[in-house]
PDB file of C-alpha atoms in Angstrom:
ATOM      1  CA  MET A1016      -0.331   0.454  -0.027  1.00 56.00           C
ATOM      2  CA  ALA A1017       2.744   2.528   1.008  1.00 67.00           C
ATOM      3  CA  VAL A1018       3.683   2.125  -2.830  1.00 70.00           C
ATOM      4  CA  ASP A1019       0.480   3.219  -4.381  1.00 76.00           C
ATOM      5  CA  TYR A1020       0.692   6.013  -1.813  1.00 78.00           C
ATOM      6  CA  ASP A1021       4.065   7.095  -3.002  1.00 84.00           C
ATOM      7  CA  ARG A1022       2.789   6.143  -6.402  1.00 83.00           C
ATOM      8  CA  TYR A1023      -0.042   8.651  -5.707  1.00 86.00           C
ATOM      9  CA  GLU A1024       1.971  11.133  -4.217  1.00 88.00           C
ATOM     10  CA  ALA A1025       4.559  11.017  -7.288  1.00 87.00           C
ATOM     11  CA  ILE A1026       1.392  11.478  -9.798  1.00 87.00           C
ATOM     12  CA  MET A1027       0.216  14.393  -7.733  1.00 88.00           C
ATOM     13  CA  ALA A1028       3.891  16.534  -7.704  1.00 91.00           C
ATOM     14  CA  ARG A1029       3.810  16.382 -11.967  1.00 88.00           C
ATOM     15  CA  LEU A1030       0.742  17.195 -11.762  1.00 88.00           C
ATOM     16  CA  ARG A1031       1.523  19.842  -9.720  1.00 91.00           C
ATOM     17  CA  GLU A1032       4.085  21.171 -12.286  1.00 91.00           C
ATOM     18  CA  GLU A1033       2.452  21.044 -15.133  1.00 87.00           C
ATOM     19  CA  LEU A1034      -1.343  21.245 -14.197  1.00 87.00           C
ATOM     20  CA  PRO A1035      -1.583  23.090 -11.614  1.00 91.00           C
ATOM     21  CA  LYS A1036      -5.444  23.361 -11.449  1.00 91.00           C
ATOM     22  CA  LEU A1037      -6.318  20.053 -12.807  1.00 89.00           C
ATOM     23  CA  ALA A1038      -4.228  18.549  -9.199  1.00 91.00           C
ATOM     24  CA  ASP A1039      -6.115  21.700  -7.574  1.00 93.00           C
ATOM     25  CA  GLU A1040      -9.133  20.087  -8.567  1.00 92.00           C
ATOM     26  CA  LEU A1041      -8.168  16.838  -8.059  1.00 91.00           C
ATOM     27  CA  ASP A1042      -6.477  17.505  -4.204  1.00 92.00           C
ATOM     28  CA  GLN A1043     -10.081  18.796  -3.396  1.00 93.00           C
ATOM     29  CA  GLU A1044     -12.277  16.244  -5.268  1.00 91.00           C
ATOM     30  CA  VAL A1045      -9.621  14.129  -2.005  1.00 89.00           C
ATOM     31  CA  ARG A1046     -10.095  15.985   0.551  1.00 88.00           C
ATOM     32  CA  HIS A1047     -13.900  16.158   0.539  1.00 87.00           C
ATOM     33  CA  GLY A1048     -13.985  11.899   0.503  1.00 85.00           C
ATOM     34  CA  ARG A1049     -17.268  10.260  -1.782  1.00 80.00           C
ATOM     35  CA  ALA A1050     -20.426  10.060  -1.103  1.00 79.00           C
ATOM     36  CA  VAL A1051     -22.139   6.770  -0.151  1.00 74.00           C
ATOM     37  CA  SER A1052     -25.008   5.426   0.693  1.00 71.00           C
ATOM     38  CA  GLU A1053     -25.905   2.787   3.274  1.00 68.00           C
ATOM     39  CA  LYS A1054     -26.496   0.161   0.707  1.00 69.00           C
ATOM     40  CA  ASP A1055     -23.068   0.897  -0.191  1.00 67.00           C
ATOM     41  CA  LEU A1056     -21.746   0.855   3.283  1.00 66.00           C
ATOM     42  CA  ARG A1057     -22.884  -2.459   3.575  1.00 65.00           C
ATOM     43  CA  GLN A1058     -21.381  -3.536   0.732  1.00 66.00           C
ATOM     44  CA  GLU A1059     -17.429  -2.558   1.161  1.00 64.00           C
ATOM     45  CA  GLY A1060     -17.803  -4.243   4.493  1.00 59.00           C
ATOM     46  CA  ARG A1061     -17.178  -0.318   6.048  1.00 61.00           C
ATOM     47  CA  TYR A1062     -20.773  -0.164   8.261  1.00 57.00           C
ATOM     48  CA  ASP A1063     -19.969  -1.492  10.658  1.00 65.00           C
ATOM     49  CA  GLU A1064     -17.509   0.761  11.398  1.00 69.00           C
ATOM     50  CA  ARG A1065     -19.123   3.976  10.463  1.00 61.00           C
ATOM     51  CA  ALA A1066     -22.106   2.381  12.889  1.00 63.00           C
ATOM     52  CA  SER A1067     -19.429   2.486  15.710  1.00 66.00           C
ATOM     53  CA  ARG A1068     -18.018   5.419  15.022  1.00 61.00           C
ATOM     54  CA  LEU A1069     -21.234   6.785  15.718  1.00 56.00           C
ATOM     55  CA  ALA A1070     -22.626   5.547  18.637  1.00 58.00           C
ATOM     56  CA  GLU A1071     -19.618   7.125  20.006  1.00 67.00           C
ATOM     57  CA  THR A1072     -20.531  10.629  19.024  1.00 63.00           C
ATOM     58  CA  ASP A1073     -23.969   9.685  20.718  1.00 63.00           C
ATOM     59  CA  LEU A1074     -25.165  10.271  16.716  1.00 56.00           C
ATOM     60  CA  PRO A1075     -28.086   8.173  15.307  1.00 63.00           C
ATOM     61  CA  PRO A1076     -26.886   5.135  13.281  1.00 62.00           C
ATOM     62  CA  LEU A1077     -26.844   5.450   9.668  1.00 63.00           C
ATOM     63  CA  GLY A1078     -30.497   5.292   8.690  1.00 65.00           C
ATOM     64  CA  ARG A1079     -31.371   3.909   4.626  1.00 66.00           C
ATOM     65  CA  ASN A1080     -31.972   6.818   2.486  1.00 67.00           C
ATOM     66  CA  ASP A1081     -28.517   8.346   4.352  1.00 66.00           C
ATOM     67  CA  VAL A1082     -25.474   9.169   2.816  1.00 71.00           C
ATOM     68  CA  SER A1083     -21.887   9.129   4.552  1.00 70.00           C
ATOM     69  CA  VAL A1084     -19.422  10.536   3.448  1.00 75.00           C
ATOM     70  CA  ILE A1085     -15.561   8.159   3.479  1.00 76.00           C
ATOM     71  CA  PRO A1086     -12.334   8.413   2.066  1.00 82.00           C
ATOM     72  CA  TYR A1087     -11.038   7.574  -1.419  1.00 86.00           C
ATOM     73  CA  THR A1088      -8.730   4.301  -1.003  1.00 85.00           C
ATOM     74  CA  VAL A1089      -5.178   5.092  -3.151  1.00 87.00           C
ATOM     75  CA  ASP A1090      -6.512   3.246  -6.091  1.00 88.00           C
ATOM     76  CA  GLU A1091      -9.629   5.460  -5.701  1.00 88.00           C
ATOM     77  CA  ARG A1092      -7.572   8.160  -6.112  1.00 90.00           C
ATOM     78  CA  ILE A1093      -5.127   7.323  -8.435  1.00 89.00           C
ATOM     79  CA  GLU A1094      -8.715   6.275 -10.559  1.00 89.00           C
ATOM     80  CA  LEU A1095      -9.481   9.714 -10.452  1.00 91.00           C
ATOM     81  CA  ILE A1096      -6.180  11.238 -11.553  1.00 90.00           C
ATOM     82  CA  ARG A1097      -6.523   8.841 -14.752  1.00 89.00           C
ATOM     83  CA  GLU A1098     -10.182   9.639 -15.108  1.00 91.00           C
ATOM     84  CA  ALA A1099      -9.301  14.074 -15.151  1.00 92.00           C
ATOM     85  CA  LEU A1100      -6.496  13.119 -17.475  1.00 91.00           C
ATOM     86  CA  LEU A1101      -8.105  10.657 -20.089  1.00 93.00           C
ATOM     87  CA  THR A1102     -11.002  13.992 -19.901  1.00 94.00           C
ATOM     88  CA  LEU A1103      -8.441  16.297 -20.821  1.00 93.00           C
ATOM     89  CA  ALA A1104      -7.667  14.604 -23.122  1.00 94.00           C
ATOM     90  CA  GLU A1105     -10.697  13.877 -25.050  1.00 96.00           C
ATOM     91  CA  THR A1106     -11.671  17.578 -24.377  1.00 96.00           C
ATOM     92  CA  MET A1107      -9.029  18.797 -26.180  1.00 95.00           C
ATOM     93  CA  TYR A1108      -8.888  16.742 -29.570  1.00 97.00           C
ATOM     94  CA  ALA A1109     -12.558  16.460 -29.430  1.00 97.00           C
ATOM     95  CA  THR A1110     -13.405  20.803 -28.750  1.00 96.00           C
ATOM     96  CA  ARG A1111     -10.091  21.362 -31.997  1.00 96.00           C
ATOM     97  CA  ASN A1112     -11.792  18.465 -33.945  1.00 97.00           C
ATOM     98  CA  SER A1113     -15.157  20.212 -33.832  1.00 96.00           C
ATOM     99  CA  ALA A1114     -13.724  23.554 -34.102  1.00 95.00           C
ATOM    100  CA  LEU A1115     -11.365  22.030 -37.412  1.00 96.00           C
ATOM    101  CA  LYS A1116     -14.193  20.509 -38.819  1.00 97.00           C
ATOM    102  CA  LEU A1117     -16.725  23.705 -38.784  1.00 95.00           C
ATOM    103  CA  ALA A1118     -14.046  25.586 -40.465  1.00 94.00           C
ATOM    104  CA  MET A1119     -13.589  23.458 -43.097  1.00 95.00           C
ATOM    105  CA  GLU A1120     -17.692  22.720 -43.406  1.00 96.00           C
ATOM    106  CA  ARG A1121     -18.179  26.737 -43.911  1.00 95.00           C
ATOM    107  CA  ARG A1122     -14.599  27.025 -46.401  1.00 95.00           C
ATOM    108  CA  MET A1123     -13.045  28.841 -43.749  1.00 93.00           C
ATOM    109  CA  GLU A1124      -9.629  29.406 -43.258  1.00 92.00           C
ATOM    110  CA  PRO A1125      -8.084  26.986 -40.712  1.00 92.00           C
ATOM    111  CA  GLU A1126      -5.895  29.756 -38.565  1.00 92.00           C
ATOM    112  CA  ILE A1127      -7.666  32.519 -36.759  1.00 88.00           C
ATOM    113  CA  ARG A1128      -5.401  35.554 -35.665  1.00 88.00           C
ATOM    114  CA  PHE A1129      -5.747  37.407 -32.338  1.00 88.00           C
ATOM    115  CA  GLY A1130      -5.581  41.375 -31.831  1.00 87.00           C
ATOM    116  CA  ASP A1131      -5.508  44.079 -34.029  1.00 85.00           C
ATOM    117  CA  PRO A1132      -2.824  44.054 -37.062  1.00 82.00           C
ATOM    118  CA  GLU A1133      -2.058  47.988 -36.251  1.00 86.00           C
ATOM    119  CA  LEU A1134      -1.715  48.178 -32.956  1.00 86.00           C
ATOM    120  CA  GLU A1135       0.193  44.261 -32.244  1.00 87.00           C
ATOM    121  CA  VAL A1136       1.194  41.858 -34.032  1.00 88.00           C
ATOM    122  CA  PRO A1137      -1.708  39.480 -33.901  1.00 86.00           C
ATOM    123  CA  SER A1138      -1.311  35.487 -32.037  1.00 91.00           C
ATOM    124  CA  ARG A1139      -2.584  32.940 -34.558  1.00 92.00           C
ATOM    125  CA  VAL A1140      -3.992  29.728 -33.459  1.00 92.00           C
ATOM    126  CA  ASP A1141      -3.766  27.553 -36.476  1.00 96.00           C
ATOM    127  CA  LEU A1142      -7.045  24.226 -36.154  1.00 95.00           C
ATOM    128  CA  GLN A1143      -5.291  21.684 -38.256  1.00 96.00           C
ATOM    129  CA  GLU A1144      -2.252  22.144 -35.947  1.00 96.00           C
ATOM    130  CA  GLU A1145      -3.778  22.512 -32.376  1.00 95.00           C
ATOM    131  CA  THR A1146      -5.821  19.832 -33.328  1.00 96.00           C
ATOM    132  CA  GLU A1147      -3.019  16.951 -34.295  1.00 96.00           C
ATOM    133  CA  SER A1148      -1.419  18.166 -31.663  1.00 94.00           C
ATOM    134  CA  ALA A1149      -4.445  17.874 -29.129  1.00 95.00           C
ATOM    135  CA  HIS A1150      -5.221  13.982 -31.126  1.00 96.00           C
ATOM    136  CA  VAL A1151      -1.089  12.879 -29.768  1.00 94.00           C
ATOM    137  CA  ALA A1152      -1.750  13.780 -26.463  1.00 91.00           C
ATOM    138  CA  LEU A1153      -4.914  12.104 -26.636  1.00 93.00           C
ATOM    139  CA  ARG A1154      -3.119   9.196 -27.678  1.00 92.00           C
ATOM    140  CA  THR A1155      -0.397   9.497 -25.379  1.00 89.00           C
ATOM    141  CA  VAL A1156      -2.338   9.473 -22.269  1.00 88.00           C
ATOM    142  CA  GLN A1157      -4.645   6.858 -23.177  1.00 89.00           C
ATOM    143  CA  GLY A1158      -1.381   4.792 -24.690  1.00 87.00           C
ATOM    144  CA  LEU A1159       1.031   5.763 -21.101  1.00 80.00           C
ATOM    145  CA  LEU A1160      -2.870   4.850 -19.080  1.00 81.00           C
ATOM    146  CA  ALA A1161      -3.115   1.297 -20.974  1.00 79.00           C
ATOM    147  CA  ASP A1162       0.751   1.011 -19.423  1.00 67.00           C
ATOM    148  CA  ASP A1163       0.299   1.559 -16.335  1.00 67.00           C
ATOM    149  CA  ARG A1164      -2.542  -0.424 -16.302  1.00 66.00           C
ATOM    150  CA  GLU A1165      -0.622  -3.723 -17.762  1.00 66.00           C
ATOM    151  CA  SER A1166       1.966  -3.182 -15.310  1.00 62.00           C
ATOM    152  CA  ARG A1167      -0.189  -2.604 -12.018  1.00 59.00           C
ATOM    153  CA  ARG A1168      -1.169  -6.319 -13.184  1.00 60.00           C
ATOM    154  CA  GLY A1169       1.690  -7.471 -13.444  1.00 57.00           C
ATOM    155  CA  VAL A1170       2.666  -6.249  -9.781  1.00 52.00           C
ATOM    156  CA  SER A1171      -1.039  -7.631  -8.519  1.00 51.00           C
ATOM    157  CA  GLN A1172      -0.342 -10.684  -9.943  1.00 46.00           C
TER     158      GLN A1172
END
């Protein structure tokens, strides 16, 4: 378990450097924990633990419709990171690809320029380049996540 926690911390350290906003969002999610129903607590075998803590503090037991918050496991934390990175990469590619398709359908230039050329050197975004770059990023993330899953299977066997 310590190895997985160290791995999680190493991944988060890298995210803090490369994607600080995403790292902050993931930190917040992990701090809040995950909400589970009384039924889920029973299925996970955590109900007795939670019920005894509630009894110790003179609080009523969880009811059928109550929801409790429990901490994420290290594996769940790593899965949160995996899902966030994959969603980010998929969204980057999908939005750029949609913009490129729209430009092509309307016979527009795939390059967008921002700024007033009389006042400044305009910024430019080439939708073709951006779409290709986002596609490479998506494939890279998918490959890294697939490799990570394979290596984790090998460790657990």
